[in-house]
Amino acid sequence: MLETNERRVFMATTLQSMGLAALGGLLWSGYSDSVKASPLVLRPPGAIKEEDFLSACIKCGLCAEACVNRDTNRDTQTGEQKEGTLQMAKGGDAALIGTPYFVPTEVPCYMCEDIPCVPVCPSGALDMPSLLNESKELDITKASMGLAVVHKESCVAFWGIQCDACYRACPLLDTAITLDYQKNDRTGKHAFLLPVVHDTACTGCGLCEMACVTEKPAIFVLPNDIAKGKAGDHYVKGWDEKDQQRVQKAKEIKTTTKISEKEAADYLNGEELY
Ligand code: SF4
Ligand code: SF4
């Protein structure tokens, strides 16, 4: 049995630890909530939806280890190991502490054919089946880490200066980035070589961002949710057979809004001026 004084000390210490633990829990949940709210983080190939990724990733670091230790990550001259693409987030980083992410302007993803960072993931946070092609082989072109976006106003190619740095750096040359040749009416005798990113092929590796010649890259990778718009399911491409099939079995939509009994105004052929 504990003496009264000892018991008091014991109770005080226990309550103190419980308080600290609760405070720690609160701080941690506050921290994870604030990190959840910062969606600008690029994850490794095969990463599942960000929300699910945050709960699935056990922060073991095996992906980052496989990335830095891959055979292709050595200096061809010295044979020395280079910095890996994947970093494990530390306090103060934009990503949840201990989760893997990458910053293209520091080290982009080199789109390794054997994708060593993915099969080592023990938690399913990096989903291997999503990277398999029709022949059931790992295929890095299936990755969708983000989407490259061009800021036309700062891209010197849009000024008429000849630059194809991003186009040349793209591992999926002429598929993920193509060049659109347009006449330069300002000079009358030159052509614009405009980079165009195709979202069906761009994997978000960031090699274009790394290669961009402007002070702050005019082409940069954003997570898909941020970079992409959404037209809405009710828009149907009448010229696209696949899209037509999508709505073939669509249910009839009934509206409770009363239809106006007034006649529709003929704006195009009427006398009124607008
Ligand atoms: S695919 Fe990209 S992230 Fe994965 S190991 Fe290669 S360079 Fe690293
Ligand atoms: S290997 Fe998987 S579980 Fe481990 S840190 Fe990387 S993503 Fe997270």
mmCIF file of C-alpha atoms and ligand atoms in Angstrom:
data_model
loop_
_atom_site.group_PDB
_atom_site.id
_atom_site.type_symbol
_atom_site.label_atom_id
_atom_site.label_comp_id
_atom_site.label_asym_id
_atom_site.label_seq_id
_atom_site.Cartn_x
_atom_site.Cartn_y
_atom_site.Cartn_z
ATOM 1 C CA MET A 1 0.000 0.000 0.000
ATOM 2 C CA LEU A 2 1.215 3.446 -0.771
ATOM 3 C CA GLU A 3 1.487 5.945 2.066
ATOM 4 C CA THR A 4 -0.782 9.038 1.732
ATOM 5 C CA ASN A 5 2.079 11.317 0.718
ATOM 6 C CA GLU A 6 3.442 8.816 -1.790
ATOM 7 C CA ARG A 7 -0.063 8.306 -3.120
ATOM 8 C CA ARG A 8 -0.439 12.057 -3.665
ATOM 9 C CA VAL A 9 2.838 12.204 -5.549
ATOM 10 C CA PHE A 10 1.847 9.119 -7.550
ATOM 11 C CA MET A 11 -1.573 10.613 -8.414
ATOM 12 C CA ALA A 12 -0.038 13.977 -9.351
ATOM 13 C CA THR A 13 2.573 12.333 -11.607
ATOM 14 C CA THR A 14 -0.017 10.079 -13.235
ATOM 15 C CA LEU A 15 -2.405 12.970 -13.852
ATOM 16 C CA GLN A 16 0.469 15.061 -15.182
ATOM 17 C CA SER A 17 1.449 12.318 -17.657
ATOM 18 C CA MET A 18 -2.190 11.848 -18.680
ATOM 19 C CA GLY A 19 -2.489 15.597 -19.195
ATOM 20 C CA LEU A 20 0.680 15.701 -21.245
ATOM 21 C CA ALA A 21 -0.468 12.732 -23.300
ATOM 22 C CA ALA A 22 -3.846 14.371 -23.922
ATOM 23 C CA LEU A 23 -2.155 17.667 -24.812
ATOM 24 C CA GLY A 24 0.223 15.786 -27.095
ATOM 25 C CA GLY A 25 -2.761 14.063 -28.709
ATOM 26 C CA LEU A 26 -4.519 17.373 -29.195
ATOM 27 C CA LEU A 27 -1.425 18.995 -30.660
ATOM 28 C CA TRP A 28 -0.824 16.016 -32.938
ATOM 29 C CA SER A 29 -4.419 15.931 -34.168
ATOM 30 C CA GLY A 30 -4.277 19.707 -34.696
ATOM 31 C CA TYR A 31 -1.030 19.264 -36.592
ATOM 32 C CA SER A 32 -2.330 16.416 -38.767
ATOM 33 C CA ASP A 33 -5.501 18.402 -39.503
ATOM 34 C CA SER A 34 -3.443 21.379 -40.623
ATOM 35 C CA VAL A 35 -1.280 19.096 -42.786
ATOM 36 C CA LYS A 36 -4.394 17.464 -44.270
ATOM 37 C CA ALA A 37 -5.404 20.965 -45.254
ATOM 38 C CA SER A 38 -2.191 21.555 -47.223
ATOM 39 C CA PRO A 39 -2.782 19.606 -50.393
ATOM 40 C CA LEU A 40 0.228 20.741 -52.419
ATOM 41 C CA VAL A 41 2.375 17.709 -51.701
ATOM 42 C CA LEU A 42 3.619 15.333 -54.418
ATOM 43 C CA ARG A 43 3.668 11.663 -53.410
ATOM 44 C CA PRO A 44 5.632 8.705 -54.850
ATOM 45 C CA PRO A 45 4.332 6.742 -57.867
ATOM 46 C CA GLY A 46 1.285 4.598 -57.125
ATOM 47 C CA ALA A 47 0.289 6.609 -54.036
ATOM 48 C CA ILE A 48 -3.381 6.153 -53.217
ATOM 49 C CA LYS A 49 -5.758 9.121 -52.669
ATOM 50 C CA GLU A 50 -4.122 11.614 -50.289
ATOM 51 C CA GLU A 51 -6.706 11.179 -47.523
ATOM 52 C CA ASP A 52 -6.345 7.382 -47.564
ATOM 53 C CA PHE A 53 -2.580 7.666 -48.000
ATOM 54 C CA LEU A 54 -2.262 9.590 -44.739
ATOM 55 C CA SER A 55 -3.884 6.786 -42.779
ATOM 56 C CA ALA A 56 -2.341 3.883 -44.740
ATOM 57 C CA CYS A 57 1.325 4.973 -44.739
ATOM 58 C CA ILE A 58 3.118 3.542 -41.700
ATOM 59 C CA LYS A 59 6.055 5.923 -42.229
ATOM 60 C CA CYS A 60 8.592 3.106 -42.486
ATOM 61 C CA GLY A 61 10.697 4.900 -45.103
ATOM 62 C CA LEU A 62 11.253 1.800 -47.225
ATOM 63 C CA CYS A 63 10.194 3.618 -50.400
ATOM 64 C CA ALA A 64 12.694 6.444 -49.829
ATOM 65 C CA GLU A 65 15.392 3.891 -49.019
ATOM 66 C CA ALA A 66 14.712 1.950 -52.228
ATOM 67 C CA CYS A 67 14.745 5.208 -54.179
ATOM 68 C CA VAL A 68 18.108 6.414 -52.880
ATOM 69 C CA ASN A 69 19.704 2.960 -53.152
ATOM 70 C CA ARG A 70 18.583 2.204 -56.693
ATOM 71 C CA ASP A 71 21.401 1.273 -59.091
ATOM 72 C CA THR A 72 20.695 4.228 -61.381
ATOM 73 C CA ASN A 73 21.199 6.715 -58.548
ATOM 74 C CA ARG A 74 24.983 6.865 -58.819
ATOM 75 C CA ASP A 75 27.164 9.541 -60.326
ATOM 76 C CA THR A 76 28.380 8.100 -63.646
ATOM 77 C CA GLN A 77 31.860 9.660 -63.157
ATOM 78 C CA THR A 78 32.549 9.057 -59.465
ATOM 79 C CA GLY A 79 30.181 6.155 -58.767
ATOM 80 C CA GLU A 80 28.994 8.026 -55.674
ATOM 81 C CA GLN A 81 25.430 7.726 -54.517
ATOM 82 C CA LYS A 82 23.320 10.791 -55.239
ATOM 83 C CA GLU A 83 20.469 12.280 -53.257
ATOM 84 C CA GLY A 84 17.218 10.314 -53.641
ATOM 85 C CA THR A 85 13.978 11.690 -55.019
ATOM 86 C CA LEU A 86 11.837 10.755 -52.045
ATOM 87 C CA GLN A 87 12.241 12.596 -48.763
ATOM 88 C CA MET A 88 10.593 11.656 -45.494
ATOM 89 C CA ALA A 89 8.821 14.747 -44.140
ATOM 90 C CA LYS A 90 10.305 16.404 -41.063
ATOM 91 C CA GLY A 91 8.736 18.924 -38.705
ATOM 92 C CA GLY A 92 8.063 22.169 -40.564
ATOM 93 C CA ASP A 93 7.691 20.466 -43.970
ATOM 94 C CA ALA A 94 4.403 20.812 -45.846
ATOM 95 C CA ALA A 95 3.699 17.064 -45.582
ATOM 96 C CA LEU A 96 2.687 15.050 -42.506
ATOM 97 C CA ILE A 97 5.836 14.132 -40.539
ATOM 98 C CA GLY A 98 7.337 10.808 -41.611
ATOM 99 C CA THR A 99 5.474 10.523 -44.917
ATOM 100 C CA PRO A 100 7.334 10.387 -48.247
ATOM 101 C CA TYR A 101 7.103 13.213 -50.782
ATOM 102 C CA PHE A 102 9.221 14.884 -53.411
ATOM 103 C CA VAL A 103 10.023 18.363 -54.671
ATOM 104 C CA PRO A 104 10.765 18.380 -58.429
ATOM 105 C CA THR A 105 13.084 21.404 -58.300
ATOM 106 C CA GLU A 106 15.259 19.565 -55.739
ATOM 107 C CA VAL A 107 15.165 16.017 -57.141
ATOM 108 C CA PRO A 108 12.448 14.999 -59.629
ATOM 109 C CA CYS A 109 11.242 11.427 -60.121
ATOM 110 C CA TYR A 110 13.349 9.735 -62.803
ATOM 111 C CA MET A 111 10.550 7.328 -63.703
ATOM 112 C CA CYS A 112 12.602 4.151 -63.098
ATOM 113 C CA GLU A 113 11.378 1.313 -65.288
ATOM 114 C CA ASP A 114 11.344 -1.178 -62.391
ATOM 115 C CA ILE A 115 9.817 1.400 -59.970
ATOM 116 C CA PRO A 116 11.821 0.098 -56.958
ATOM 117 C CA CYS A 117 10.035 2.399 -54.497
ATOM 118 C CA VAL A 118 6.652 0.711 -54.932
ATOM 119 C CA PRO A 119 6.919 -3.078 -54.405
ATOM 120 C CA VAL A 120 8.721 -2.527 -51.058
ATOM 121 C CA CYS A 121 5.747 -0.672 -49.564
ATOM 122 C CA PRO A 122 4.241 -2.976 -46.930
ATOM 123 C CA SER A 123 1.087 -0.973 -46.232
ATOM 124 C CA GLY A 124 -0.649 -0.547 -49.574
ATOM 125 C CA ALA A 125 -0.108 3.225 -49.406
ATOM 126 C CA LEU A 126 1.708 2.746 -52.712
ATOM 127 C CA ASP A 127 -0.622 0.639 -54.803
ATOM 128 C CA MET A 128 1.256 -1.718 -57.106
ATOM 129 C CA PRO A 129 -1.785 -2.953 -59.119
ATOM 130 C CA SER A 130 -2.471 0.632 -60.238
ATOM 131 C CA LEU A 131 0.908 0.592 -62.013
ATOM 132 C CA LEU A 132 0.460 -2.670 -63.914
ATOM 133 C CA ASN A 133 -0.131 -2.580 -67.656
ATOM 134 C CA GLU A 134 -2.226 -4.950 -69.765
ATOM 135 C CA SER A 135 0.624 -7.539 -69.663
ATOM 136 C CA LYS A 136 0.606 -7.332 -65.838
ATOM 137 C CA GLU A 137 4.075 -5.743 -65.819
ATOM 138 C CA LEU A 138 5.064 -2.727 -63.742
ATOM 139 C CA ASP A 139 4.744 0.270 -66.006
ATOM 140 C CA ILE A 140 5.853 3.694 -64.754
ATOM 141 C CA THR A 141 3.870 5.448 -67.496
ATOM 142 C CA LYS A 142 0.757 4.448 -65.523
ATOM 143 C CA ALA A 143 1.885 6.665 -62.631
ATOM 144 C CA SER A 144 -0.074 9.801 -61.865
ATOM 145 C CA MET A 145 1.864 11.741 -59.243
ATOM 146 C CA GLY A 146 0.491 15.061 -60.484
ATOM 147 C CA LEU A 147 0.085 17.141 -63.600
ATOM 148 C CA ALA A 148 2.476 19.670 -65.156
ATOM 149 C CA VAL A 149 0.925 23.067 -65.755
ATOM 150 C CA VAL A 150 2.371 25.841 -67.962
ATOM 151 C CA HIS A 151 2.161 29.461 -66.850
ATOM 152 C CA LYS A 152 2.044 31.058 -70.281
ATOM 153 C CA GLU A 153 2.915 34.588 -69.168
ATOM 154 C CA SER A 154 6.300 33.547 -67.736
ATOM 155 C CA CYS A 155 7.116 30.831 -70.281
ATOM 156 C CA VAL A 156 9.590 32.437 -72.690
ATOM 157 C CA ALA A 157 8.408 30.193 -75.548
ATOM 158 C CA PHE A 158 5.152 32.169 -75.432
ATOM 159 C CA TRP A 159 7.187 35.372 -75.878
ATOM 160 C CA GLY A 160 8.591 33.978 -79.112
ATOM 161 C CA ILE A 161 11.997 33.022 -77.665
ATOM 162 C CA GLN A 162 13.077 29.595 -78.850
ATOM 163 C CA CYS A 163 13.085 27.258 -75.855
ATOM 164 C CA ASP A 164 12.134 23.609 -75.724
ATOM 165 C CA ALA A 165 13.855 22.672 -72.445
ATOM 166 C CA CYS A 166 10.771 21.092 -70.854
ATOM 167 C CA TYR A 167 9.816 19.287 -74.039
ATOM 168 C CA ARG A 168 13.303 17.744 -74.309
ATOM 169 C CA ALA A 169 13.470 16.813 -70.625
ATOM 170 C CA CYS A 170 10.184 14.908 -70.705
ATOM 171 C CA PRO A 171 10.735 11.116 -70.608
ATOM 172 C CA LEU A 172 7.498 10.779 -72.583
ATOM 173 C CA LEU A 173 8.611 13.101 -75.361
ATOM 174 C CA ASP A 174 5.869 13.900 -77.865
ATOM 175 C CA THR A 175 3.308 12.130 -75.712
ATOM 176 C CA ALA A 176 3.096 13.977 -72.406
ATOM 177 C CA ILE A 177 4.449 17.249 -73.831
ATOM 178 C CA THR A 178 4.118 18.185 -77.487
ATOM 179 C CA LEU A 179 5.126 21.387 -79.265
ATOM 180 C CA ASP A 180 2.488 23.444 -80.973
ATOM 181 C CA TYR A 181 3.963 25.445 -83.883
ATOM 182 C CA GLN A 182 2.252 28.771 -84.411
ATOM 183 C CA LYS A 183 3.094 31.755 -86.599
ATOM 184 C CA ASN A 184 4.574 34.733 -84.756
ATOM 185 C CA ASP A 185 2.548 37.630 -86.143
ATOM 186 C CA ARG A 186 4.707 40.159 -84.284
ATOM 187 C CA THR A 187 7.801 39.392 -86.356
ATOM 188 C CA GLY A 188 5.966 37.881 -89.305
ATOM 189 C CA LYS A 189 8.791 35.453 -90.054
ATOM 190 C CA HIS A 190 9.294 33.360 -86.913
ATOM 191 C CA ALA A 191 7.343 30.571 -85.268
ATOM 192 C CA PHE A 192 6.262 30.048 -81.695
ATOM 193 C CA LEU A 193 7.154 26.603 -80.322
ATOM 194 C CA LEU A 194 4.588 26.281 -77.575
ATOM 195 C CA PRO A 195 4.722 23.445 -75.028
ATOM 196 C CA VAL A 196 1.401 21.676 -74.521
ATOM 197 C CA VAL A 197 0.959 19.181 -71.666
ATOM 198 C CA HIS A 198 -1.382 16.240 -72.172
ATOM 199 C CA ASP A 199 -2.962 15.118 -68.935
ATOM 200 C CA THR A 200 -3.713 11.606 -70.161
ATOM 201 C CA ALA A 201 0.037 10.930 -70.458
ATOM 202 C CA CYS A 202 1.769 13.276 -67.969
ATOM 203 C CA THR A 203 2.861 11.322 -64.868
ATOM 204 C CA GLY A 204 3.879 14.387 -62.831
ATOM 205 C CA CYS A 205 7.525 13.285 -62.587
ATOM 206 C CA GLY A 206 8.690 16.925 -62.527
ATOM 207 C CA LEU A 207 11.643 16.552 -64.922
ATOM 208 C CA CYS A 208 10.199 19.420 -66.983
ATOM 209 C CA GLU A 209 9.963 21.645 -63.897
ATOM 210 C CA MET A 210 13.580 20.853 -63.044
ATOM 211 C CA ALA A 211 14.698 21.662 -66.622
ATOM 212 C CA CYS A 212 12.768 24.928 -67.046
ATOM 213 C CA VAL A 213 15.146 27.827 -67.746
ATOM 214 C CA THR A 214 13.156 30.619 -66.080
ATOM 215 C CA GLU A 215 14.129 31.937 -62.644
ATOM 216 C CA LYS A 216 11.032 30.339 -61.110
ATOM 217 C CA PRO A 217 9.807 27.481 -63.319
ATOM 218 C CA ALA A 218 7.084 28.479 -65.772
ATOM 219 C CA ILE A 219 6.078 24.812 -65.923
ATOM 220 C CA PHE A 220 5.438 23.099 -62.615
ATOM 221 C CA VAL A 221 3.746 20.003 -61.256
ATOM 222 C CA LEU A 222 0.661 20.253 -59.088
ATOM 223 C CA PRO A 223 -1.220 17.398 -57.424
ATOM 224 C CA ASN A 224 -4.030 16.208 -59.710
ATOM 225 C CA ASP A 225 -6.832 17.475 -57.474
ATOM 226 C CA ILE A 226 -5.418 20.989 -57.625
ATOM 227 C CA ALA A 227 -4.379 21.048 -61.278
ATOM 228 C CA LYS A 228 -7.480 19.551 -62.878
ATOM 229 C CA GLY A 229 -10.946 20.991 -63.384
ATOM 230 C CA LYS A 230 -14.111 18.908 -63.702
ATOM 231 C CA ALA A 231 -16.816 19.540 -66.283
ATOM 232 C CA GLY A 232 -19.548 17.589 -64.434
ATOM 233 C CA ASP A 233 -21.208 14.297 -65.381
ATOM 234 C CA HIS A 234 -24.145 15.996 -67.078
ATOM 235 C CA TYR A 235 -21.925 17.224 -69.926
ATOM 236 C CA VAL A 236 -21.903 14.549 -72.614
ATOM 237 C CA LYS A 237 -19.594 14.523 -75.621
ATOM 238 C CA GLY A 238 -21.992 13.801 -78.442
ATOM 239 C CA TRP A 239 -19.105 12.954 -80.765
ATOM 240 C CA ASP A 240 -17.487 10.458 -78.387
ATOM 241 C CA GLU A 241 -18.903 6.920 -78.477
ATOM 242 C CA LYS A 242 -17.465 6.023 -75.060
ATOM 243 C CA ASP A 243 -19.010 9.074 -73.447
ATOM 244 C CA GLN A 244 -22.307 8.249 -75.126
ATOM 245 C CA GLN A 245 -22.214 4.748 -73.595
ATOM 246 C CA ARG A 246 -21.621 6.299 -70.188
ATOM 247 C CA VAL A 247 -25.058 7.915 -70.218
ATOM 248 C CA GLN A 248 -26.949 5.192 -72.085
ATOM 249 C CA LYS A 249 -28.228 3.740 -68.831
ATOM 250 C CA ALA A 250 -28.594 7.046 -67.066
ATOM 251 C CA LYS A 251 -31.839 7.296 -65.118
ATOM 252 C CA GLU A 252 -34.431 9.851 -66.116
ATOM 253 C CA ILE A 253 -34.081 12.955 -63.986
ATOM 254 C CA LYS A 254 -37.375 14.423 -62.827
ATOM 255 C CA THR A 255 -37.481 17.978 -61.627
ATOM 256 C CA THR A 256 -40.064 19.414 -59.295
ATOM 257 C CA THR A 257 -39.491 22.941 -60.627
ATOM 258 C CA LYS A 258 -42.631 24.162 -62.369
ATOM 259 C CA ILE A 259 -42.031 24.830 -66.051
ATOM 260 C CA SER A 260 -42.828 28.413 -67.067
ATOM 261 C CA GLU A 261 -45.985 28.807 -69.112
ATOM 262 C CA LYS A 262 -44.675 31.929 -70.846
ATOM 263 C CA GLU A 263 -43.499 31.594 -74.404
ATOM 264 C CA ALA A 264 -39.766 31.531 -74.886
ATOM 265 C CA ALA A 265 -38.357 34.837 -76.165
ATOM 266 C CA ASP A 266 -36.657 34.687 -79.553
ATOM 267 C CA TYR A 267 -33.554 36.710 -78.787
ATOM 268 C CA LEU A 268 -31.840 35.957 -82.064
ATOM 269 C CA ASN A 269 -34.620 36.803 -84.495
ATOM 270 C CA GLY A 270 -36.627 39.319 -82.475
ATOM 271 C CA GLU A 271 -36.695 43.067 -82.995
ATOM 272 C CA GLU A 272 -35.362 43.947 -79.543
ATOM 273 C CA LEU A 273 -31.830 45.193 -79.188
ATOM 274 C CA TYR A 274 -29.823 43.888 -76.228
HETATM 275 S S1 SF4 B 1 10.323 5.815 -59.737
HETATM 276 FE FE1 SF4 B 1 10.871 7.881 -59.006
HETATM 277 S S2 SF4 B 1 10.397 7.841 -56.814
HETATM 278 FE FE2 SF4 B 1 10.467 5.691 -57.496
HETATM 279 S S3 SF4 B 1 12.569 5.005 -57.148
HETATM 280 FE FE3 SF4 B 1 12.517 5.803 -59.240
HETATM 281 S S4 SF4 B 1 13.117 7.971 -59.031
HETATM 282 FE FE4 SF4 B 1 12.560 7.245 -56.975
HETATM 283 S S1 SF4 B 2 7.041 2.282 -48.013
HETATM 284 FE FE1 SF4 B 2 4.819 2.673 -47.981
HETATM 285 S S2 SF4 B 2 4.292 2.659 -45.809
HETATM 286 FE FE2 SF4 B 2 6.546 2.892 -45.915
HETATM 287 S S3 SF4 B 2 6.896 5.135 -45.891
HETATM 288 FE FE3 SF4 B 2 6.790 4.521 -48.053
HETATM 289 S S4 SF4 B 2 4.606 4.839 -48.587
HETATM 290 FE FE4 SF4 B 2 4.709 4.812 -46.346
#
